PDB file of C-alpha atoms in Angstrom:
ATOM      1  CA  MET A   1     -44.091-227.603  51.678  1.00 60.00           C
ATOM      2  CA  MET A   2     -45.720-224.547  50.056  1.00 62.00           C
ATOM      3  CA  PRO A   3     -49.148-226.198  49.050  1.00 61.00           C
ATOM      4  CA  ILE A   4     -49.483-227.137  52.642  1.00 64.00           C
ATOM      5  CA  LEU A   5     -48.865-223.854  54.045  1.00 64.00           C
ATOM      6  CA  PHE A   6     -51.339-222.758  51.681  1.00 64.00           C
ATOM      7  CA  GLY A   7     -53.801-225.051  51.812  1.00 62.00           C
ATOM      8  CA  ARG A   8     -56.549-222.637  53.197  1.00 63.00           C
ATOM      9  CA  LYS A   9     -55.989-220.272  50.639  1.00 64.00           C
ATOM     10  CA  LEU A  10     -55.779-223.339  47.807  1.00 64.00           C
ATOM     11  CA  ALA A  11     -59.375-224.542  49.094  1.00 63.00           C
ATOM     12  CA  GLU A  12     -60.797-221.132  48.524  1.00 69.00           C
ATOM     13  CA  GLN A  13     -59.858-220.793  45.214  1.00 69.00           C
ATOM     14  CA  PRO A  14     -62.724-221.523  42.554  1.00 73.00           C
ATOM     15  CA  LEU A  15     -62.622-224.535  40.376  1.00 78.00           C
ATOM     16  CA  GLY A  16     -61.813-223.150  36.886  1.00 85.00           C
ATOM     17  CA  PRO A  17     -59.318-223.552  33.611  1.00 89.00           C
ATOM     18  CA  ALA A  18     -56.385-223.212  35.947  1.00 87.00           C
ATOM     19  CA  ALA A  19     -57.583-226.139  38.053  1.00 86.00           C
ATOM     20  CA  VAL A  20     -58.390-228.276  34.979  1.00 89.00           C
ATOM     21  CA  PHE A  21     -55.211-227.809  33.596  1.00 92.00           C
ATOM     22  CA  MET A  22     -53.302-228.409  36.618  1.00 90.00           C
ATOM     23  CA  ALA A  23     -55.531-231.941  37.045  1.00 90.00           C
ATOM     24  CA  ILE A  24     -54.222-232.819  33.534  1.00 94.00           C
ATOM     25  CA  CYS A  25     -50.554-232.192  34.357  1.00 95.00           C
ATOM     26  CA  LEU A  26     -51.033-234.403  37.621  1.00 94.00           C
ATOM     27  CA  LEU A  27     -52.704-237.182  35.540  1.00 96.00           C
ATOM     28  CA  VAL A  28     -49.788-237.003  32.961  1.00 96.00           C
ATOM     29  CA  TYR A  29     -47.246-237.245  35.805  1.00 96.00           C
ATOM     30  CA  TYR A  30     -49.057-240.299  37.254  1.00 96.00           C
ATOM     31  CA  ILE A  31     -49.080-241.837  34.005  1.00 95.00           C
ATOM     32  CA  CYS A  32     -45.361-241.625  33.701  1.00 95.00           C
ATOM     33  CA  TRP A  33     -44.737-242.794  37.092  1.00 96.00           C
ATOM     34  CA  ILE A  34     -47.074-245.945  35.936  1.00 96.00           C
ATOM     35  CA  ARG A  35     -45.175-246.503  32.838  1.00 94.00           C
ATOM     36  CA  PHE A  36     -41.922-246.356  35.288  1.00 94.00           C
ATOM     37  CA  TYR A  37     -43.124-249.074  37.264  1.00 94.00           C
ATOM     38  CA  LEU A  38     -44.511-251.253  34.708  1.00 95.00           C
ATOM     39  CA  SER A  39     -40.914-251.128  33.098  1.00 93.00           C
ATOM     40  CA  GLY A  40     -39.293-252.538  35.930  1.00 92.00           C
ATOM     41  CA  ARG A  41     -38.416-249.301  37.615  1.00 91.00           C
ATOM     42  CA  GLU A  42     -35.216-248.586  35.199  1.00 89.00           C
ATOM     43  CA  PHE A  43     -33.821-245.273  35.607  1.00 88.00           C
ATOM     44  CA  ALA A  44     -33.634-244.544  32.151  1.00 86.00           C
ATOM     45  CA  VAL A  45     -37.478-244.657  31.753  1.00 89.00           C
ATOM     46  CA  LEU A  46     -38.037-241.771  33.710  1.00 88.00           C
ATOM     47  CA  PHE A  47     -36.692-239.438  30.778  1.00 89.00           C
ATOM     48  CA  VAL A  48     -38.406-241.144  27.958  1.00 88.00           C
ATOM     49  CA  PRO A  49     -40.351-238.484  26.013  1.00 88.00           C
ATOM     50  CA  LEU A  50     -44.145-239.085  26.445  1.00 92.00           C
ATOM     51  CA  LEU A  51     -46.029-238.456  23.208  1.00 91.00           C
ATOM     52  CA  GLY A  52     -42.642-236.560  21.765  1.00 90.00           C
ATOM     53  CA  ILE A  53     -42.652-234.461  24.904  1.00 91.00           C
ATOM     54  CA  PRO A  54     -39.297-234.818  26.386  1.00 91.00           C
ATOM     55  CA  ILE A  55     -38.492-235.146  30.175  1.00 92.00           C
ATOM     56  CA  PRO A  56     -42.194-235.134  30.961  1.00 95.00           C
ATOM     57  CA  MET A  57     -41.601-236.232  34.469  1.00 94.00           C
ATOM     58  CA  ALA A  58     -39.691-232.952  35.152  1.00 94.00           C
ATOM     59  CA  LEU A  59     -41.834-230.668  32.746  1.00 94.00           C
ATOM     60  CA  PHE A  60     -45.478-231.825  34.166  1.00 95.00           C
ATOM     61  CA  PRO A  61     -44.616-231.021  37.953  1.00 94.00           C
ATOM     62  CA  ALA A  62     -42.948-227.689  37.166  1.00 95.00           C
ATOM     63  CA  ILE A  63     -46.032-226.704  34.881  1.00 94.00           C
ATOM     64  CA  TYR A  64     -48.494-227.667  37.827  1.00 91.00           C
ATOM     65  CA  PHE A  65     -46.905-225.705  40.153  1.00 88.00           C
ATOM     66  CA  LEU A  66     -46.271-222.521  38.116  1.00 91.00           C
ATOM     67  CA  VAL A  67     -49.808-222.554  37.211  1.00 90.00           C
ATOM     68  CA  LEU A  68     -50.785-222.840  41.089  1.00 85.00           C
ATOM     69  CA  GLY A  69     -48.181-220.038  41.656  1.00 83.00           C
ATOM     70  CA  PHE A  70     -49.979-217.893  39.146  1.00 85.00           C
ATOM     71  CA  SER A  71     -53.481-218.436  40.140  1.00 83.00           C
ATOM     72  CA  LEU A  72     -52.822-217.935  43.879  1.00 78.00           C
ATOM     73  CA  PRO A  73     -51.037-214.547  42.959  1.00 73.00           C
ATOM     74  CA  SER A  74     -48.674-215.060  45.543  1.00 74.00           C
ATOM     75  CA  GLY A  75     -44.931-214.285  45.368  1.00 77.00           C
ATOM     76  CA  LEU A  76     -44.513-216.481  48.276  1.00 78.00           C
ATOM     77  CA  PHE A  77     -45.506-219.279  46.183  1.00 81.00           C
ATOM     78  CA  LEU A  78     -44.322-218.353  42.873  1.00 88.00           C
ATOM     79  CA  ILE A  79     -40.792-217.563  43.661  1.00 90.00           C
ATOM     80  CA  PRO A  80     -40.126-221.292  45.183  1.00 88.00           C
ATOM     81  CA  ALA A  81     -42.249-222.463  41.935  1.00 90.00           C
ATOM     82  CA  LEU A  82     -39.865-220.795  39.674  1.00 93.00           C
ATOM     83  CA  LEU A  83     -36.526-221.686  41.542  1.00 94.00           C
ATOM     84  CA  PHE A  84     -37.869-225.514  41.386  1.00 93.00           C
ATOM     85  CA  THR A  85     -38.908-225.374  37.623  1.00 94.00           C
ATOM     86  CA  ILE A  86     -35.364-223.899  36.679  1.00 96.00           C
ATOM     87  CA  GLY A  87     -33.482-226.573  38.952  1.00 95.00           C
ATOM     88  CA  HIS A  88     -35.607-229.303  38.114  1.00 93.00           C
ATOM     89  CA  LEU A  89     -35.782-228.911  34.091  1.00 95.00           C
ATOM     90  CA  VAL A  90     -32.097-227.944  33.732  1.00 95.00           C
ATOM     91  CA  ASN A  91     -31.006-231.165  35.987  1.00 94.00           C
ATOM     92  CA  SER A  92     -33.411-233.298  34.234  1.00 94.00           C
ATOM     93  CA  TRP A  93     -32.404-232.161  30.619  1.00 93.00           C
ATOM     94  CA  SER A  94     -28.865-232.735  31.387  1.00 93.00           C
ATOM     95  CA  VAL A  95     -29.495-236.238  32.391  1.00 90.00           C
ATOM     96  CA  TYR A  96     -31.780-236.749  29.441  1.00 90.00           C
ATOM     97  CA  ARG A  97     -28.967-235.454  27.102  1.00 90.00           C
ATOM     98  CA  GLN A  98     -26.622-238.080  28.943  1.00 90.00           C
ATOM     99  CA  LYS A  99     -29.114-241.066  28.584  1.00 80.00           C
ATOM    100  CA  ARG A 100     -29.427-240.348  24.883  1.00 75.00           C
TER     101      ARG A 100
END
């Protein structure tokens, strides 16, 4: 919901290294979804490492929102991004360890 609320502020941001890094994170995240669907939508595939990176489907969206929060210099966006990151990574890591 936060990106929608900050739409105008996001549109005003210049394209720079943060935007490129965010685009890479988004691309990797979409690649993980493609891998999931091509595998027959098996739940365990959501937690399979990608190029040695564990829980990529939790890590890359978290990084995306954190970079966005820091590039916007807005506590209203950064605080929910931090909370999302902590919760998502802890939960995903727990499931990842159970699946191993």
